[in-house]
mmCIF file of C-alpha atoms in Angstrom:
data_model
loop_
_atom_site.group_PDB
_atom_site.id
_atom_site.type_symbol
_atom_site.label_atom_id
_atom_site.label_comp_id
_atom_site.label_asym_id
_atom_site.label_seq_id
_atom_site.Cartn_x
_atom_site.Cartn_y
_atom_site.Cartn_z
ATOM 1 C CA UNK Z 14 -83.022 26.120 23.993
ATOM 2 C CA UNK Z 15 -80.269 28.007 22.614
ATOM 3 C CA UNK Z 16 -78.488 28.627 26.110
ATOM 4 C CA UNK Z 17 -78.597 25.145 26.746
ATOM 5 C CA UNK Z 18 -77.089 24.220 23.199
ATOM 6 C CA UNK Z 19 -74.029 26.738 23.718
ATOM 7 C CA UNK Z 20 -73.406 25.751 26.949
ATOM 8 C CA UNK Z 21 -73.169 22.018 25.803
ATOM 9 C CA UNK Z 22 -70.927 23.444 23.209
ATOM 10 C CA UNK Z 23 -68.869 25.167 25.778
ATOM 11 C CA UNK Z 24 -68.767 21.999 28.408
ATOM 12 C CA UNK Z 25 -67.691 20.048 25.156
ATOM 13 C CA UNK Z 26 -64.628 22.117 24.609
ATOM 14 C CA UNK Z 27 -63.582 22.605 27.956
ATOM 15 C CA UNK Z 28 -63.581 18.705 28.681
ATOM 16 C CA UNK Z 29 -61.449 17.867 25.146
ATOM 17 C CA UNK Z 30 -59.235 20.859 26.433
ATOM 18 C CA UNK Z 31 -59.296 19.364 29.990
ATOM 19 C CA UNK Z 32 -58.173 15.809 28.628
ATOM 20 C CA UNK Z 33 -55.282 16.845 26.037
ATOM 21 C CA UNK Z 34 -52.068 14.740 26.625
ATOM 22 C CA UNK Z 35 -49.266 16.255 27.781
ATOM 23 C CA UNK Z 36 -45.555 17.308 26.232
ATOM 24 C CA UNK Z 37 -42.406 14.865 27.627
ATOM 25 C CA UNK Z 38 -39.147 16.623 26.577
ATOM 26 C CA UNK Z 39 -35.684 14.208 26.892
ATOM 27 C CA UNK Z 40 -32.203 15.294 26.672
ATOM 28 C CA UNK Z 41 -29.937 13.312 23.888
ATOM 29 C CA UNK Z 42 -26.088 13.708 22.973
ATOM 30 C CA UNK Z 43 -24.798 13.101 19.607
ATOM 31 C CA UNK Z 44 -21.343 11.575 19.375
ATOM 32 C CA UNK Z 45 -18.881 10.946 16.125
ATOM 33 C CA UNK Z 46 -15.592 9.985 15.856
ATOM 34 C CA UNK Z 47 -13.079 11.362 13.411
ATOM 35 C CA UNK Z 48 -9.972 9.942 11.375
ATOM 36 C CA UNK Z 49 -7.537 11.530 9.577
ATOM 37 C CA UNK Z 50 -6.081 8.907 6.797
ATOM 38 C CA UNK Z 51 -2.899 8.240 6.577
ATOM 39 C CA UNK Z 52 -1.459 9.297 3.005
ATOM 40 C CA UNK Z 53 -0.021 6.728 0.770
ATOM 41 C CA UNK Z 54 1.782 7.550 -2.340
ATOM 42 C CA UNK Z 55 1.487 4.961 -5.020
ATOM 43 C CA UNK Z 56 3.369 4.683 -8.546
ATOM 44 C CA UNK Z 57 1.198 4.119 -11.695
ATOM 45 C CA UNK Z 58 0.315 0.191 -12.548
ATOM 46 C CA UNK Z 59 1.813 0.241 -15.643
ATOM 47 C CA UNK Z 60 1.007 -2.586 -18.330
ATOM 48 C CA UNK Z 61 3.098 -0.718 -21.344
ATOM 49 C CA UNK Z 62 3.009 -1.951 -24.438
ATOM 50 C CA UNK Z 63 0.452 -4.670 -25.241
ATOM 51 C CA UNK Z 64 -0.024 -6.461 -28.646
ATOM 52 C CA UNK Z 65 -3.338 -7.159 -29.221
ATOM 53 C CA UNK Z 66 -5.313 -8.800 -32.316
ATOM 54 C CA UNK Z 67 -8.930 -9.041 -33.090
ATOM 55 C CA UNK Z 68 -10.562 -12.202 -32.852
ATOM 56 C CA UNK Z 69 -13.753 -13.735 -34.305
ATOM 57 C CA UNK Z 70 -14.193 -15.273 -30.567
ATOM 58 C CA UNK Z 71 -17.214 -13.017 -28.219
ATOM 59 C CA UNK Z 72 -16.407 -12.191 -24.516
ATOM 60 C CA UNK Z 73 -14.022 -10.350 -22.512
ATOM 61 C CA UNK Z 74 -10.064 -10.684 -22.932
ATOM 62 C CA UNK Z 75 -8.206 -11.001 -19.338
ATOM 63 C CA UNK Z 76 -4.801 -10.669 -18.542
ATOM 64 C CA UNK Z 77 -3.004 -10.681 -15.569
ATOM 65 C CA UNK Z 78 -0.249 -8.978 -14.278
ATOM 66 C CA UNK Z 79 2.033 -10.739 -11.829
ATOM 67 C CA UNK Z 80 4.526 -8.800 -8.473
ATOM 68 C CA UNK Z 81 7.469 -9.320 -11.313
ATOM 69 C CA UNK Z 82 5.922 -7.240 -14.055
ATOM 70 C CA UNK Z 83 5.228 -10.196 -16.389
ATOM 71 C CA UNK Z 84 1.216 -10.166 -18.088
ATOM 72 C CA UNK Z 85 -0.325 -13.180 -18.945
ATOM 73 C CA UNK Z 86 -3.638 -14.073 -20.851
ATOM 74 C CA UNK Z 87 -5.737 -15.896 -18.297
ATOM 75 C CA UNK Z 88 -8.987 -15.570 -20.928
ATOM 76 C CA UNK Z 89 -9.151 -15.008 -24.504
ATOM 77 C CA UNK Z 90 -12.207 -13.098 -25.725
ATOM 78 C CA UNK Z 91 -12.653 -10.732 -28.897
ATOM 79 C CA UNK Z 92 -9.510 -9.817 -28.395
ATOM 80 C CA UNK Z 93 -5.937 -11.825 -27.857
ATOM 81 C CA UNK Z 94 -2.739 -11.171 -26.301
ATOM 82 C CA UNK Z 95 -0.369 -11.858 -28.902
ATOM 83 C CA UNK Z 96 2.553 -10.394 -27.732
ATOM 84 C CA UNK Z 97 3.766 -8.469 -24.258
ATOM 85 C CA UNK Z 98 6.183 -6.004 -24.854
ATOM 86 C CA UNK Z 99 7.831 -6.723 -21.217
ATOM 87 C CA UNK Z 100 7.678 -2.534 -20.836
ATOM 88 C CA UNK Z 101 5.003 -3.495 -17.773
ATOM 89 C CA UNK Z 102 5.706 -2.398 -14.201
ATOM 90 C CA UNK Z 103 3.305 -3.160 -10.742
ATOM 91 C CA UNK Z 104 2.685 -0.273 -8.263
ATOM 92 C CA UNK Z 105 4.838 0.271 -5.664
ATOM 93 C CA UNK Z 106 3.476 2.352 -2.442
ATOM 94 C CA UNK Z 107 5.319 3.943 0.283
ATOM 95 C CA UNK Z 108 4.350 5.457 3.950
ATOM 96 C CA UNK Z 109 2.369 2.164 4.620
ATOM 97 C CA UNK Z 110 1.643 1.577 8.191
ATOM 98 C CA UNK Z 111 2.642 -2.030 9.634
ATOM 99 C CA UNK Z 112 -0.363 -3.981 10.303
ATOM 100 C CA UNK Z 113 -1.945 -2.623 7.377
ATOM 101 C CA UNK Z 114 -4.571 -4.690 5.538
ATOM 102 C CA UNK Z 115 -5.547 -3.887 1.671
ATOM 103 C CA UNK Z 116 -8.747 -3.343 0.363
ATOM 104 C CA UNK Z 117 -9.442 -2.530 -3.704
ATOM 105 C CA UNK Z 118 -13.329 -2.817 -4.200
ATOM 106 C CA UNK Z 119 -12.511 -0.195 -7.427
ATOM 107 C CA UNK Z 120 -12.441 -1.085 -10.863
ATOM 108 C CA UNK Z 121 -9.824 1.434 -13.052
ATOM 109 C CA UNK Z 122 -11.437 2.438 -16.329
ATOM 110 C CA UNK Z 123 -9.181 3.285 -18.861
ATOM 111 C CA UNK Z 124 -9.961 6.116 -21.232
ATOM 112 C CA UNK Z 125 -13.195 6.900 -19.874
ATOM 113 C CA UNK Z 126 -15.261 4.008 -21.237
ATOM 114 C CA UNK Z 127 -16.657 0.606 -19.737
ATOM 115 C CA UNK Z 128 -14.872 -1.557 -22.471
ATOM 116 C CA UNK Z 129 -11.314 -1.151 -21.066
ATOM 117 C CA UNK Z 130 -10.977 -1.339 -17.198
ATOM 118 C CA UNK Z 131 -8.451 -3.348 -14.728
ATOM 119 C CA UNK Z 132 -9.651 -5.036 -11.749
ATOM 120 C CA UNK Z 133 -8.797 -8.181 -9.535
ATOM 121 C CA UNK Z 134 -6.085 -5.495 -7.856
ATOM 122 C CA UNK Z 135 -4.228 -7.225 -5.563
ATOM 123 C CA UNK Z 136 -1.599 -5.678 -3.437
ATOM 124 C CA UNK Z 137 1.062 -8.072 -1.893
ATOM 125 C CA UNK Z 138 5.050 -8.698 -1.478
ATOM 126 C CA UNK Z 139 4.896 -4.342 -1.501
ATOM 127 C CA UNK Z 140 3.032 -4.254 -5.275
ATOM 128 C CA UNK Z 141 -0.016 -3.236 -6.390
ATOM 129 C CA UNK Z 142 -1.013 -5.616 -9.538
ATOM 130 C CA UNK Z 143 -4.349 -6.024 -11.395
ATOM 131 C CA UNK Z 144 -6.096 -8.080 -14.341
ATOM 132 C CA UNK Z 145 -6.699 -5.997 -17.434
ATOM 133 C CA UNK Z 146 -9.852 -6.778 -19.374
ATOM 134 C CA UNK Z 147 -11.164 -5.434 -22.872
ATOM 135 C CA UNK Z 148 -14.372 -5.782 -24.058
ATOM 136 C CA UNK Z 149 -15.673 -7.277 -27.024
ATOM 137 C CA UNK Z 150 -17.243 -3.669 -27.965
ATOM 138 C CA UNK Z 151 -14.192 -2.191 -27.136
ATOM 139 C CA UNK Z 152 -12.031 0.397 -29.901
ATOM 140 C CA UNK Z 153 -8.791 -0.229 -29.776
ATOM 141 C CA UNK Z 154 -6.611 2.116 -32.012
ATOM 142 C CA UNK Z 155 -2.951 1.423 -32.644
ATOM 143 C CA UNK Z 156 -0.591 3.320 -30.825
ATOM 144 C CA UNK Z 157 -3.208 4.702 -28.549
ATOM 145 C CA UNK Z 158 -2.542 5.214 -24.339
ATOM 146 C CA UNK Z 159 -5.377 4.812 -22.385
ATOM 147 C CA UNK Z 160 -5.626 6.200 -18.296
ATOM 148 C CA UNK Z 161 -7.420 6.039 -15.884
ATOM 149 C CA UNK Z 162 -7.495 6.341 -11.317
ATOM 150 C CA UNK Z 163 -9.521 4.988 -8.408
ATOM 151 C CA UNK Z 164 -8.825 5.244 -5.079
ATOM 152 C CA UNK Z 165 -8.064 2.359 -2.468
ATOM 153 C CA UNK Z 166 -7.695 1.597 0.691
ATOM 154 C CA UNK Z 167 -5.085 0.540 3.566
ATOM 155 C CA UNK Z 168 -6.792 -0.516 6.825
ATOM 156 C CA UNK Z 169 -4.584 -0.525 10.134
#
């Protein structure tokens, strides 16, 4: 009885080895296309001197800066324009390619925080411009400078 039970075994195996599926190998390429970006040099958007005040109001002060320098308050919030001190200047870039289309998904924030940060950057008549917003939770210290960079794009 034991014969007969190993060679079952055996017969088993050989038929599950017998019936195993087969390997298919296939060839593929891989392809990828490379761009070197043009370099554009850009000047600082500068918004100089600003004269804010504090307000008792909540939300988030916009202003806007225009291709001739000048900033406006589109939105008061807890803070106010009160006064621009006409020292602001838009970007100007150079080494733009004709055809070129802008794109400016970043958002600038100054000093390092989220209370300060410009955004809405527009780039047209050869300027860069942008809205500035502060925060209600935003510190604002006399005298103080705040920076900030972000990188955007020119699409020819």
């Amino acid at each position: 009885m034991k014969k007969y039970f190993i060679l079952s075994c055996v017969a088993l195996l050989a038929t599950n080895t017998a019936n195993a599926a087969t390997k298919a190998a296939a060839e593929f390429s891989a392809k990828g296309r490379f761009i070197l970006p043009t370099e554009v040099s850009c000047t600082s958007l500068v918004f100089g001197k600003l004269y804010v005040k504090k307000t008792e109001n909540t939300g988030t002060m916009t202003a806007t800066m225009n291709s001739n320098g000048t900033v406006t308050m589109d939105t008061a919030g807890a803070y106010e324009l009160v006064f621009d001190g006409t020292t602001a200047t838009p970007s100007t870039c150079s080494d733009i390619p004709e055809g070129t289309t802008f794109n400016a998904d970043s958002v600038i924030k100054l000093g390092g925080g989220d209370s300060v940060y410009v955004d809405n950057i527009k780039y047209a008549d050869g300027k860069l411009t942008g809205s500035l917003n502060i925060t209600p939770d935003a510190v604002i210290s006399s005298g103080s400078a705040l920076y900030g960079t972000a990188y955007i794009t020119f699409t020819y």
